[in-house]
CSV table of C-alpha atoms and ligand atoms in Angstrom, one decimal:
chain,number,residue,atom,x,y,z
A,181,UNK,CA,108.9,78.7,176.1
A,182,UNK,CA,106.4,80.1,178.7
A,183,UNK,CA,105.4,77.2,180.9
A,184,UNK,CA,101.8,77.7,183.1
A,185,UNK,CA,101.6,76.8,186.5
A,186,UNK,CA,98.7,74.0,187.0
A,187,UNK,CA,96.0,75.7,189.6
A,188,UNK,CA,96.2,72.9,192.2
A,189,UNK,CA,93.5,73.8,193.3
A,190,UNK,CA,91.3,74.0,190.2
A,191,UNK,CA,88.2,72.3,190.3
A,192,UNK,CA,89.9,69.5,187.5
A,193,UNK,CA,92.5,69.0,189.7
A,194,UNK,CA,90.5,68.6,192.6
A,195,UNK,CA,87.9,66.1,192.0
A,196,UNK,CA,90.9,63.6,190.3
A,197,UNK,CA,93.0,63.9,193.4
A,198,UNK,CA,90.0,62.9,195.0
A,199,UNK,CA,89.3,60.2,192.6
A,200,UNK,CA,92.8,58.8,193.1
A,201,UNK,CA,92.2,58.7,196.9
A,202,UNK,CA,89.2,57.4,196.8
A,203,UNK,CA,89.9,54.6,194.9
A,204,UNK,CA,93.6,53.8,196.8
A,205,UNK,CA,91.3,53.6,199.8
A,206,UNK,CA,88.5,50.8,198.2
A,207,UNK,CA,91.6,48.7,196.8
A,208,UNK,CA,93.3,48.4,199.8
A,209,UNK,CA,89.9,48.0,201.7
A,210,UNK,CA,90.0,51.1,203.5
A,211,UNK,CA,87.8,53.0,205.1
A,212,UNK,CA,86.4,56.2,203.0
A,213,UNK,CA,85.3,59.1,205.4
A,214,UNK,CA,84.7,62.0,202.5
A,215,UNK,CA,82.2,62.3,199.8
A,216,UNK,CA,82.4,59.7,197.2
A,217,UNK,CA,83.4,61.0,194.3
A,218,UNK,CA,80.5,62.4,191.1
A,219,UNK,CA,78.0,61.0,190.3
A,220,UNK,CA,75.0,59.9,191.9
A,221,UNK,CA,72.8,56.6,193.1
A,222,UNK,CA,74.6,53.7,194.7
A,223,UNK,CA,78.0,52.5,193.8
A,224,UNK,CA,78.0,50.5,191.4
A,225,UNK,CA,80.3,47.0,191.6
A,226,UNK,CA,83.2,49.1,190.3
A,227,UNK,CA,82.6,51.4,193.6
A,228,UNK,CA,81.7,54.2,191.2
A,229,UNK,CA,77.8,56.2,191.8
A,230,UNK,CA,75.3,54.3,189.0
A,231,UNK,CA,75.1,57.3,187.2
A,232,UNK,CA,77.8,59.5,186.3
A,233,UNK,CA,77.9,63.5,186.5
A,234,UNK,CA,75.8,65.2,183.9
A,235,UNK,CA,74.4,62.1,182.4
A,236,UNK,CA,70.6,61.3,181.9
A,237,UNK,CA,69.1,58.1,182.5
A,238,UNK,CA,66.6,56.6,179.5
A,239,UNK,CA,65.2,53.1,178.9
A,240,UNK,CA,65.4,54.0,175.3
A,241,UNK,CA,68.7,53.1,173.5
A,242,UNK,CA,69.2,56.1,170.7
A,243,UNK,CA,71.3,55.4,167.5
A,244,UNK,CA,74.4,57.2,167.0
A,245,UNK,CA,76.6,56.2,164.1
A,246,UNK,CA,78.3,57.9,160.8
A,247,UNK,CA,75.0,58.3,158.8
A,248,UNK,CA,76.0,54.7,157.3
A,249,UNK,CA,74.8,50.9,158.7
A,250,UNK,CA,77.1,48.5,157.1
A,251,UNK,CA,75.1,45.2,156.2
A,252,UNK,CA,77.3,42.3,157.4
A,253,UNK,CA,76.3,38.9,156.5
A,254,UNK,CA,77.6,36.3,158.6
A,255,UNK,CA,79.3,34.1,156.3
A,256,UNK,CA,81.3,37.4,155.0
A,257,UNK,CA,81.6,38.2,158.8
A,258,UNK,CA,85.5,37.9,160.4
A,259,UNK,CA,87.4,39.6,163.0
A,260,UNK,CA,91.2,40.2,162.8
A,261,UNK,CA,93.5,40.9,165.5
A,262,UNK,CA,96.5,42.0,164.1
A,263,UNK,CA,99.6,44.1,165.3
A,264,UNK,CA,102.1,43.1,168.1
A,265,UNK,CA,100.8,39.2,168.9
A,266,UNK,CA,102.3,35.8,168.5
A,267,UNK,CA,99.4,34.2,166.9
A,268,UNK,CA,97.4,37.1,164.6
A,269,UNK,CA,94.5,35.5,164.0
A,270,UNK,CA,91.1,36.5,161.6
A,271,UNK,CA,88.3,34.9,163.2
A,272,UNK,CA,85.7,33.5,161.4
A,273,UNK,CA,81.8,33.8,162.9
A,274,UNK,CA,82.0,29.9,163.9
A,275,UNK,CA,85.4,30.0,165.2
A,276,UNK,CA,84.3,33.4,167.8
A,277,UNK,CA,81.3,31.4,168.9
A,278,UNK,CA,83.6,29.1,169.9
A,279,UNK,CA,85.0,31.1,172.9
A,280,UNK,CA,83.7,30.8,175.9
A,281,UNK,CA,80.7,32.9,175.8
A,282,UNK,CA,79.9,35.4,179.0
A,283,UNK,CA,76.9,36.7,180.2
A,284,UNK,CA,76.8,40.3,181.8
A,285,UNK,CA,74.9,43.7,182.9
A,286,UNK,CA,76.2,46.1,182.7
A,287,UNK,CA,75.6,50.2,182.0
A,288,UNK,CA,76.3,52.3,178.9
A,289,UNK,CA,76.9,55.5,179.0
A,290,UNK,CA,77.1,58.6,175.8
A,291,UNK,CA,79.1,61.7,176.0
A,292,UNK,CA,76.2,63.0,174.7
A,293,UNK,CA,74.8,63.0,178.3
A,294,UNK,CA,72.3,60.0,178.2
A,295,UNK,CA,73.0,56.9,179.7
A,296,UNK,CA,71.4,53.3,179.2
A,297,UNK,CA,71.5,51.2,182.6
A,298,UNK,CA,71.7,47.1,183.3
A,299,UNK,CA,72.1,46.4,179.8
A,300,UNK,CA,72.0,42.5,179.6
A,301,UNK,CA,74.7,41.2,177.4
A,302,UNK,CA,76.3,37.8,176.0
A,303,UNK,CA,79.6,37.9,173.9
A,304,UNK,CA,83.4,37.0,174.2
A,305,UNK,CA,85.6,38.9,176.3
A,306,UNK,CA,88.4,40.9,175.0
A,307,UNK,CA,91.1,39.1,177.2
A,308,UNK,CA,90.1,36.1,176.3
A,309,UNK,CA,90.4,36.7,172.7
A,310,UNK,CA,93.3,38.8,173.6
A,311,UNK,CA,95.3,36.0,175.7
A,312,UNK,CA,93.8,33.2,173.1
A,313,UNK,CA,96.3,35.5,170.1
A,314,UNK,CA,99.5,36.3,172.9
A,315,UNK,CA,99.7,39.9,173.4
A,316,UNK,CA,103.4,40.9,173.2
A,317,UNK,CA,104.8,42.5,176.0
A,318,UNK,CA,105.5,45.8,174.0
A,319,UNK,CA,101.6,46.3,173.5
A,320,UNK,CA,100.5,49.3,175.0
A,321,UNK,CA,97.5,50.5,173.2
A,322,UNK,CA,95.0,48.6,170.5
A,323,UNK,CA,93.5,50.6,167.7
A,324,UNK,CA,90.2,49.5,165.9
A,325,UNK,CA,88.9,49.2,163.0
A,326,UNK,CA,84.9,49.3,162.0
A,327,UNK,CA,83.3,48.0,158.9
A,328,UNK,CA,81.6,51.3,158.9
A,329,UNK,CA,84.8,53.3,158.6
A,330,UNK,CA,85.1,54.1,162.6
A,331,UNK,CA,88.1,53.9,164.6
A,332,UNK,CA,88.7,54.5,168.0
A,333,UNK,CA,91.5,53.6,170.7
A,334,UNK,CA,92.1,52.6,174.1
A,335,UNK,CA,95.1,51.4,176.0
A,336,UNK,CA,95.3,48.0,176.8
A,337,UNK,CA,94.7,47.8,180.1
A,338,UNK,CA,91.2,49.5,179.8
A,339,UNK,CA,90.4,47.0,176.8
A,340,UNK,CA,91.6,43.8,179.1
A,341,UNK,CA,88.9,44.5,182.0
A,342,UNK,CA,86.6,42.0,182.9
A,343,UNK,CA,83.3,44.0,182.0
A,344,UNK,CA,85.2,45.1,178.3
A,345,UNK,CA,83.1,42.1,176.1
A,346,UNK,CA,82.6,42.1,172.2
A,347,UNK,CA,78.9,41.2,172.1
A,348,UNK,CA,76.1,39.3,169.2
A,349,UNK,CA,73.2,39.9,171.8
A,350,UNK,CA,71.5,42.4,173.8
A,351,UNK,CA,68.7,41.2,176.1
A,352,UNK,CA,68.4,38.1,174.8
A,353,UNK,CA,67.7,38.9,171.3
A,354,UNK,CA,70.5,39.0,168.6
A,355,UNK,CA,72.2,42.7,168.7
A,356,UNK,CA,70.6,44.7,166.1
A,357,UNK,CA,72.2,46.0,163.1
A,358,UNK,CA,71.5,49.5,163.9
A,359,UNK,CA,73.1,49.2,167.4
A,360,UNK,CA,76.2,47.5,165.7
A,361,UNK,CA,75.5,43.6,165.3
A,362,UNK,CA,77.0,40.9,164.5
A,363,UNK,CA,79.3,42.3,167.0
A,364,UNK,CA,80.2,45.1,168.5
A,365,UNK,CA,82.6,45.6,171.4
A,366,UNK,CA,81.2,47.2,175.1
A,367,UNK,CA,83.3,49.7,177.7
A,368,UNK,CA,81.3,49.6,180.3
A,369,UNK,CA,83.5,52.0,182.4
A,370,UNK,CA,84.5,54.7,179.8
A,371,UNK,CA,82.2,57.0,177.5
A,372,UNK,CA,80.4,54.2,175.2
A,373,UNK,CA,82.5,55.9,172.1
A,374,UNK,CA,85.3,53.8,172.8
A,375,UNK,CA,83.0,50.8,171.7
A,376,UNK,CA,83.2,49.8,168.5
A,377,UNK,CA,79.7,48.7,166.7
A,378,UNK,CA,80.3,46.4,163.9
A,379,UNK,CA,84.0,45.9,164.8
A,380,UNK,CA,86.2,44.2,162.1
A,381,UNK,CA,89.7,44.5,163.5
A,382,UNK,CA,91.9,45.3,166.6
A,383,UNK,CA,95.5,46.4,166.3
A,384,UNK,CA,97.1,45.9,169.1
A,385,UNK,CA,100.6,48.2,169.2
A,386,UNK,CA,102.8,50.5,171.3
A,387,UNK,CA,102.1,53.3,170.3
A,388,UNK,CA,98.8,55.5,170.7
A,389,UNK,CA,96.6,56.7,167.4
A,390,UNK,CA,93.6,58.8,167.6
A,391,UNK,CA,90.4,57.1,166.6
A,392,UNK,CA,87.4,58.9,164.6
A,393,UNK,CA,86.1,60.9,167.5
A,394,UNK,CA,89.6,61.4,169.3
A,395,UNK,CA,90.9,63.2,166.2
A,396,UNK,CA,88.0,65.8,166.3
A,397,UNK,CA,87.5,66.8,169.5
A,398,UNK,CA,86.7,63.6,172.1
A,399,UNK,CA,88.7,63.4,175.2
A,400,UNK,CA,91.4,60.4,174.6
A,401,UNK,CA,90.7,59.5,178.3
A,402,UNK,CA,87.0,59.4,178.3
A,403,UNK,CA,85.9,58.5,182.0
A,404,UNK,CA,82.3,59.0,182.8
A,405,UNK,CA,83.2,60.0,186.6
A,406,UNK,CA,86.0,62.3,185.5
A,407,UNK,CA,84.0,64.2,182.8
A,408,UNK,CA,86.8,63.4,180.4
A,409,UNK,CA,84.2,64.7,177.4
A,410,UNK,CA,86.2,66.7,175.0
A,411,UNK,CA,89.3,67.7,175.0
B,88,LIG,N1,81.4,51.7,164.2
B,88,LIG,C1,80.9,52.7,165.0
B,88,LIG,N2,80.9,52.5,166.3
B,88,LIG,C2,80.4,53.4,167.1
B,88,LIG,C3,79.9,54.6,166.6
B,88,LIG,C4,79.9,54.8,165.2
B,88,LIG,O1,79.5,55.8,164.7
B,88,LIG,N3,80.4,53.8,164.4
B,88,LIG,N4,79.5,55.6,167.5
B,88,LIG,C5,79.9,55.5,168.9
B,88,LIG,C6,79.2,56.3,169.8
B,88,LIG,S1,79.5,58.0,169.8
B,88,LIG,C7,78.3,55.8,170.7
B,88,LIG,S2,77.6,56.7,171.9
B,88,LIG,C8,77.9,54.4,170.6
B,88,LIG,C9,76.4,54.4,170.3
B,88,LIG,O2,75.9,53.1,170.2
B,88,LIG,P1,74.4,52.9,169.9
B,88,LIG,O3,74.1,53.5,168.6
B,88,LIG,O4,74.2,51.4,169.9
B,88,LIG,O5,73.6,53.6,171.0
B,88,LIG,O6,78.6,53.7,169.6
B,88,LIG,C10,79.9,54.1,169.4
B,88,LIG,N5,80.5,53.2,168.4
B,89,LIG,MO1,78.5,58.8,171.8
């Protein structure tokens, strides 16, 4: 088997060693002497510019979905988790409104290069439905389920963040159907494919498996700042 030398100093390599550095230096609280790392306007509160490389900022909020906008009454409504828990539960609509419910901006960002900024949300967190179920110490990935047919995946410690928030309303108004309501989960800090609209379940397991858009051609990774678009 021939096996290629990585070009350290490829353009790839490059920006994520500075990426790594950069972001050592904010967690330990350290001061940051070269260029902060793509993207452009302030940082945001993760330390990362507002908008990421190659993306295009629009106050309208396009529709992208499988040609198919599954009606969902609420009364038919539930979410499972399911997979490696202690407690696997299938939430009704009543019993999710029951958790504590957070308020948040945050931005949304497409691999299709347009991004939606301080989007005002109010849901459930992940970790708290997450913690509420026991996660079992095995759990390295969670795989989802749409009533629409998607899937996608992430690994657990990008769905446990504190912005990562299943949301029922969008600026105040109940999230529309065409943008994935009852509920549909937000990833505020990876390409917004990883966020499921009308999510119905959440496998949480040890092992990785490709969502919908992973299997044909989406970058598994998908961070904005990285460029992590396809494959
Ligand atoms: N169930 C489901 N979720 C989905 C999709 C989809 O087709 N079905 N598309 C994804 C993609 S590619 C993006 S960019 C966002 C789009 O959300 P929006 O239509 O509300 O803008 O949802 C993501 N979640
Ligand atoms: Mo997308």
């Amino acid at each position: 088997m021939d096996i290629p030398t990585p070009d350290p100093n490829s353009k790839r390599i490059r920006t994520r060693e500075a990426m790594i550095q950069y972001q050592k230096a904010r967690q330990e609280g350290k001061e940051w002497n070269g260029e902060v790392p793509m993207g452009e306007g302030p940082l945001n509160r993760d330390g990362m510019p507002k908008t990421p490389p190659g993306q295009n900022v629009t106050d309208r909020w396009p529709v992208l979905d499988l040609g198919f906008q599954p009606e969902i009454p609420l009364e038919n409504w539930s979410l499972t988790l399911s997979g490696l828990l202690d407690y696997p539960a299938a939430f009704s609509w009543e019993e999710f409104n029951k958790f504590p419910q957070v308020e948040d901006v945050s931005d949304f960002h497409c691999v299709t290069s347009w991004s939606r900024l301080d989007n005002r949300w109010k849901g459930v967190r992940f970790s708290d439905l997450a913690d509420h179920c026991r996660v079992q110490k095995e759990v390295r990935y969670v795989y989802i389920k749409a009533y629409d047919g998607y899937s996608t995946n992430l690994p657990i410690e990008e769905a446990m963040k504190y912005d990562v928030l299943l949301v029922h309303t969008w600026e105040g108004m109940p999230l529309s159907k065409e943008h994935g309501g009852p509920v549909r989960m937000i990833t505020p800090q990876l390409y917004a494919w990883k966020g499921a609209k009308w999510i119905g379940e959440i496998v949480f397991r040890e092992d990785d498996e490709l969502g919908f858009w992973e299997q044909r051609g989406y970058n598994n990774n998908a961070n904005p700042w990285l460029e992590e678009r396809y494959w």
